[in-house]
Short mmCIF file of C-alpha atoms and ligand atoms in Angstrom, two decimals:
data_model
loop_
_atom_site.label_atom_id
_atom_site.label_comp_id
_atom_site.label_asym_id
_atom_site.label_seq_id
_atom_site.Cartn_x
_atom_site.Cartn_y
_atom_site.Cartn_z
CA MET U 24 -213.14 -90.13 10.48
CA LEU U 25 -216.55 -90.30 12.14
CA LYS U 26 -218.16 -88.20 14.85
CA ALA U 27 -221.72 -88.78 15.99
CA HIS U 28 -223.17 -86.44 18.55
CA GLY U 29 -226.43 -86.39 20.51
CA ILE U 30 -228.03 -89.22 18.52
CA THR U 31 -231.59 -89.97 19.60
CA LYS U 32 -234.01 -92.40 17.97
CA THR U 33 -237.50 -93.49 19.04
CA PHE U 34 -239.69 -96.09 17.32
CA GLY U 35 -243.47 -96.38 17.54
CA GLU U 36 -246.05 -94.57 19.61
CA GLY U 37 -248.17 -95.17 22.70
CA PRO U 38 -247.57 -98.43 24.56
CA SER U 39 -245.21 -99.76 21.84
CA ARG U 40 -243.01 -96.66 21.95
CA THR U 41 -239.36 -97.66 22.24
CA VAL U 42 -236.50 -95.25 22.82
CA ALA U 43 -233.76 -97.10 20.94
CA LEU U 44 -231.02 -94.47 21.37
CA ARG U 45 -230.75 -91.73 24.00
CA ASP U 46 -228.30 -88.94 23.30
CA VAL U 47 -225.48 -91.15 22.03
CA ASP U 48 -222.03 -89.78 21.18
CA LEU U 49 -219.52 -91.88 19.24
CA SER U 50 -216.18 -91.13 17.56
CA VAL U 51 -214.20 -93.40 15.29
CA ASP U 52 -210.63 -92.63 14.23
CA TYR U 53 -208.82 -93.67 11.09
CA GLY U 54 -207.08 -97.00 11.59
CA GLU U 55 -209.51 -98.16 14.26
CA MET U 56 -211.32 -101.47 14.41
CA LEU U 57 -214.02 -100.51 16.90
CA TYR U 58 -216.31 -103.08 18.46
CA ILE U 59 -219.74 -102.20 19.79
CA VAL U 60 -221.01 -104.82 22.23
CA GLY U 61 -224.08 -105.03 24.43
CA PRO U 62 -227.28 -106.98 25.06
CA SER U 63 -229.96 -107.67 22.47
CA GLY U 64 -232.24 -104.66 22.01
CA SER U 65 -229.70 -102.17 23.39
CA GLY U 66 -229.68 -100.18 20.13
CA LYS U 67 -226.58 -101.47 18.33
CA THR U 68 -228.12 -102.07 14.90
CA THR U 69 -230.04 -98.79 15.16
CA LEU U 70 -226.81 -96.92 15.85
CA LEU U 71 -224.97 -98.63 12.96
CA SER U 72 -227.82 -97.77 10.58
CA ILE U 73 -227.74 -94.12 11.64
CA ILE U 74 -223.97 -93.68 11.35
CA SER U 75 -224.08 -95.39 7.94
CA GLY U 76 -226.72 -93.10 6.46
CA ILE U 77 -229.39 -95.81 6.27
CA LEU U 78 -231.74 -94.63 9.05
CA ARG U 79 -232.43 -90.99 9.90
CA PRO U 80 -232.06 -90.05 13.59
CA ASP U 81 -234.74 -87.99 15.38
CA ALA U 82 -232.01 -85.72 16.69
CA GLY U 83 -228.24 -85.43 16.56
CA GLN U 84 -225.48 -85.10 14.03
CA VAL U 85 -223.29 -87.60 12.16
CA VAL U 86 -220.15 -86.29 10.49
CA VAL U 87 -218.26 -88.76 8.29
CA LYS U 88 -215.08 -87.50 6.62
CA ASP U 89 -216.11 -83.89 7.26
CA ARG U 90 -219.57 -84.42 5.74
CA ASP U 91 -222.59 -83.77 7.95
CA ILE U 92 -224.45 -86.70 6.39
CA TRP U 93 -228.01 -86.08 7.65
CA THR U 94 -228.04 -82.58 6.15
CA LEU U 95 -227.48 -84.02 2.63
CA ASP U 96 -230.45 -84.56 0.34
CA SER U 97 -231.29 -88.19 -0.41
CA ASP U 98 -229.41 -88.33 -3.74
CA ALA U 99 -226.29 -86.77 -2.28
CA LEU U 100 -226.49 -89.12 0.71
CA ALA U 101 -226.91 -92.19 -1.53
CA GLY U 102 -223.90 -91.09 -3.58
CA PHE U 103 -221.81 -90.45 -0.49
CA ARG U 104 -222.71 -93.86 0.94
CA LEU U 105 -221.77 -95.62 -2.29
CA GLN U 106 -218.37 -93.90 -2.29
CA THR U 107 -217.54 -93.99 1.40
CA ILE U 108 -219.39 -96.64 3.39
CA GLY U 109 -219.64 -100.41 3.09
CA PHE U 110 -222.32 -102.11 5.19
CA VAL U 111 -222.64 -105.82 5.99
CA PHE U 112 -226.11 -106.64 7.32
CA GLN U 113 -226.82 -108.96 10.24
CA ASP U 114 -228.54 -111.40 7.81
CA TYR U 115 -226.40 -110.80 4.66
CA HIS U 116 -229.21 -109.43 2.41
CA LEU U 117 -227.93 -111.24 -0.69
CA PHE U 118 -230.17 -111.30 -3.75
CA PRO U 119 -231.25 -114.94 -4.16
CA ARG U 120 -231.69 -114.84 -7.94
CA LEU U 121 -228.32 -113.28 -8.68
CA THR U 122 -225.01 -115.11 -8.82
CA THR U 123 -222.27 -114.50 -6.32
CA THR U 124 -220.45 -112.25 -8.78
CA GLU U 125 -223.58 -110.25 -9.61
CA ASN U 126 -224.34 -109.74 -5.92
CA VAL U 127 -220.86 -108.33 -5.39
CA ALA U 128 -221.09 -106.11 -8.49
CA ILE U 129 -224.25 -104.28 -7.35
CA PRO U 130 -222.60 -101.24 -5.72
CA LEU U 131 -220.55 -100.63 -8.87
CA ILE U 132 -223.57 -100.96 -11.13
CA LEU U 133 -225.41 -98.50 -8.88
CA ARG U 134 -222.46 -96.17 -9.42
CA ARG U 135 -223.19 -96.48 -13.13
CA GLU U 136 -220.00 -98.30 -13.98
CA SER U 137 -220.31 -100.56 -16.99
CA TRP U 138 -221.64 -104.08 -16.53
CA GLU U 139 -218.38 -105.66 -17.79
CA GLN U 140 -216.15 -103.54 -15.56
CA SER U 141 -218.38 -104.11 -12.57
CA LEU U 142 -218.33 -107.89 -13.03
CA ALA U 143 -214.55 -107.89 -13.54
CA GLN U 144 -214.03 -105.90 -10.35
CA ALA U 145 -216.49 -108.18 -8.52
CA ARG U 146 -214.46 -111.22 -9.60
CA ARG U 147 -211.24 -109.62 -8.35
CA THR U 148 -212.90 -108.93 -5.01
CA LEU U 149 -214.22 -112.50 -4.77
CA ARG U 150 -210.63 -113.66 -5.20
CA ILE U 151 -209.62 -111.48 -2.22
CA VAL U 152 -212.21 -113.22 -0.01
CA GLY U 153 -211.21 -116.64 -1.38
CA LEU U 154 -214.39 -117.37 -3.31
CA GLU U 155 -213.15 -117.39 -6.89
CA THR U 156 -214.51 -120.90 -7.42
CA LYS U 157 -218.04 -119.81 -6.42
CA GLU U 158 -218.48 -116.99 -8.94
CA GLY U 159 -221.41 -118.36 -10.91
CA LEU U 160 -223.37 -119.85 -8.01
CA PRO U 161 -226.53 -118.48 -6.40
CA PRO U 162 -226.40 -117.76 -2.65
CA TYR U 163 -228.38 -120.87 -1.64
CA LYS U 164 -225.49 -123.08 -2.81
CA LEU U 165 -223.07 -121.37 -0.43
CA SER U 166 -222.31 -122.16 3.20
CA GLY U 167 -223.01 -119.58 5.91
CA GLY U 168 -219.38 -118.48 6.04
CA GLU U 169 -219.26 -118.19 2.26
CA LYS U 170 -222.41 -116.03 2.21
CA GLN U 171 -220.84 -113.87 4.88
CA ARG U 172 -217.77 -113.45 2.69
CA VAL U 173 -219.92 -112.55 -0.33
CA ALA U 174 -221.62 -109.88 1.80
CA ILE U 175 -218.17 -108.60 2.83
CA ALA U 176 -216.99 -108.64 -0.80
CA ARG U 177 -220.02 -106.57 -1.78
CA ALA U 178 -219.28 -104.11 1.02
CA ILE U 179 -215.61 -103.69 0.02
CA VAL U 180 -215.88 -103.86 -3.79
CA SER U 181 -216.18 -100.09 -4.05
CA GLU U 182 -213.24 -99.59 -1.64
CA PRO U 183 -215.14 -97.76 1.11
CA ASP U 184 -213.26 -95.87 3.81
CA LEU U 185 -215.68 -96.95 6.50
CA LEU U 186 -216.67 -100.62 6.73
CA VAL U 187 -219.58 -101.39 9.05
CA LEU U 188 -220.43 -104.98 10.01
CA ASP U 189 -223.46 -106.03 12.03
CA GLU U 190 -222.87 -109.37 13.79
CA PRO U 191 -220.62 -110.73 11.02
CA THR U 192 -219.96 -114.00 12.82
CA ALA U 193 -223.39 -114.70 14.35
CA SER U 194 -224.18 -117.75 12.24
CA LEU U 195 -220.65 -119.08 11.92
CA ASP U 196 -218.60 -121.57 13.89
CA GLY U 197 -215.76 -120.10 15.96
CA GLU U 198 -213.03 -121.02 13.51
CA THR U 199 -214.77 -119.48 10.47
CA GLY U 200 -215.75 -116.39 12.47
CA ARG U 201 -212.17 -115.77 13.56
CA MET U 202 -210.96 -116.34 10.00
CA ILE U 203 -213.36 -113.75 8.59
CA VAL U 204 -212.62 -111.10 11.20
CA SER U 205 -208.85 -111.55 11.03
CA PHE U 206 -209.15 -111.47 7.25
CA VAL U 207 -211.00 -108.15 7.37
CA LYS U 208 -208.48 -106.70 9.80
CA GLU U 209 -205.45 -107.75 7.76
CA ASN U 210 -206.77 -106.99 4.30
CA ILE U 211 -209.14 -104.07 4.68
CA LEU U 212 -208.02 -102.02 7.66
CA ASN U 213 -205.34 -99.42 7.03
CA ALA U 214 -204.44 -95.89 8.15
CA HIS U 215 -207.01 -94.35 5.80
CA ARG U 216 -209.91 -96.54 6.82
CA ALA U 217 -211.91 -97.60 9.83
CA ILE U 218 -214.05 -100.61 10.67
CA VAL U 219 -216.98 -100.74 13.09
CA ILE U 220 -218.25 -104.15 14.17
CA VAL U 221 -221.27 -104.98 16.31
CA THR U 222 -220.86 -108.36 17.93
CA HIS U 223 -221.92 -110.63 20.78
CA ASP U 224 -219.09 -112.98 19.96
CA SER U 225 -216.36 -112.97 22.61
CA ARG U 226 -214.30 -115.35 20.46
CA ILE U 227 -213.36 -112.44 18.17
CA TYR U 228 -212.69 -109.76 20.80
CA GLU U 229 -208.93 -110.17 20.41
CA TYR U 230 -209.05 -108.38 17.03
CA ALA U 231 -210.57 -105.12 18.33
CA THR U 232 -208.46 -102.01 18.68
CA ARG U 233 -211.18 -100.58 21.01
CA VAL U 234 -214.46 -101.80 22.50
CA VAL U 235 -217.48 -99.75 23.60
CA ARG U 236 -220.53 -101.16 25.33
CA MET U 237 -224.16 -100.23 24.78
CA GLU U 238 -226.92 -100.70 27.30
CA ASP U 239 -230.51 -99.57 26.97
CA GLY U 240 -229.82 -96.98 24.27
CA HIS U 241 -226.71 -95.56 25.91
CA ILE U 242 -223.00 -95.99 25.41
CA ILE U 243 -221.59 -96.92 28.79
CA PRO U 244 -218.59 -94.73 29.57
CA GLY U 245 -215.38 -96.68 29.74
CA GLY U 246 -217.23 -99.94 29.05
CA GLY U 247 -215.49 -102.67 27.16
N1 ATP A 323 -238.09 -100.52 12.88
C1 ATP A 323 -238.35 -100.62 14.18
N2 ATP A 323 -239.62 -100.43 14.65
C2 ATP A 323 -239.88 -100.51 15.98
N3 ATP A 323 -238.95 -100.79 16.92
C3 ATP A 323 -237.70 -100.99 16.51
C4 ATP A 323 -237.32 -100.93 15.13
N4 ATP A 323 -235.99 -101.16 15.03
C5 ATP A 323 -235.56 -101.37 16.29
N5 ATP A 323 -236.57 -101.27 17.17
C6 ATP A 323 -236.45 -101.40 18.66
O1 ATP A 323 -235.37 -100.60 19.09
C7 ATP A 323 -234.60 -101.28 20.09
C8 ATP A 323 -233.16 -101.41 19.64
O2 ATP A 323 -233.11 -102.30 18.54
P1 ATP A 323 -231.76 -102.72 17.80
O3 ATP A 323 -232.12 -103.54 16.63
O4 ATP A 323 -230.95 -101.50 17.56
O5 ATP A 323 -231.04 -103.60 18.93
P2 ATP A 323 -229.70 -104.46 18.86
O6 ATP A 323 -228.83 -103.97 19.98
O7 ATP A 323 -229.13 -104.43 17.49
O8 ATP A 323 -230.22 -105.92 19.21
P3 ATP A 323 -229.69 -107.37 18.68
O9 ATP A 323 -228.43 -107.64 19.45
O10 ATP A 323 -230.79 -108.30 19.07
O11 ATP A 323 -229.48 -107.28 17.20
C9 ATP A 323 -235.31 -102.62 20.33
O12 ATP A 323 -236.15 -102.48 21.44
C10 ATP A 323 -236.12 -102.83 19.06
O13 ATP A 323 -237.28 -103.56 19.31
MG1 MG A 324 -228.87 -105.91 16.00
#
């Protein structure tokens, strides 16, 4: 499903110059739940952003479902992302002034589906993540685990083939974290999809189908 090759990314200049990724290769197959682990600052979020079409690499190629994504123009890339990729950010990125349902409906509204249809689909997706009683609430009235589930609902509402989660359990207790990850594995993963998760959380390792380790901008061969 996904092949990244020779990915390099540098931030800043002079003394603050940081090489975040050095010539990284990564493949993800259909049906995989791949974990990327490694110390803070090793380049995990940078790599997720690049394979998801959010951050442009300095060099290298990312092919998702036969599409060489960084050769697309920005409109084509935005459209492809809306159709194909769901991203859950490390810190949720929910819109504080929107309700739970409206937050989940955003990708559909961006796809120019009608407001009513988008909200109806958002409500169905909230039911899948067990939040049907929280539909009308703003994010600040939700617990950490509930916000995490809203972010997941927003990432899956458009039925993406590739679901990418950055530290989905970081702010959750062990029980809630395991619940969310096992939920995603059971309900989202299938033979036509793949999931990539960045995590520090050893309590959820049991759900991975494969683990790779990053260190200092590299993927460590055979690490995991
Ligand atoms: N926008 C940016 N500007 C400058 N430096 C950046 C930027 N984004 C990331 N970096 C640097 O690139 C390196 C890799 O960062 P990244 O966020 O990918 O690490 P990470 O593995 O996700 O860490 P964590 O586990 O703490 O989330 C770090 O040294 C970071 O400071
Ligand atoms: Mg990170």
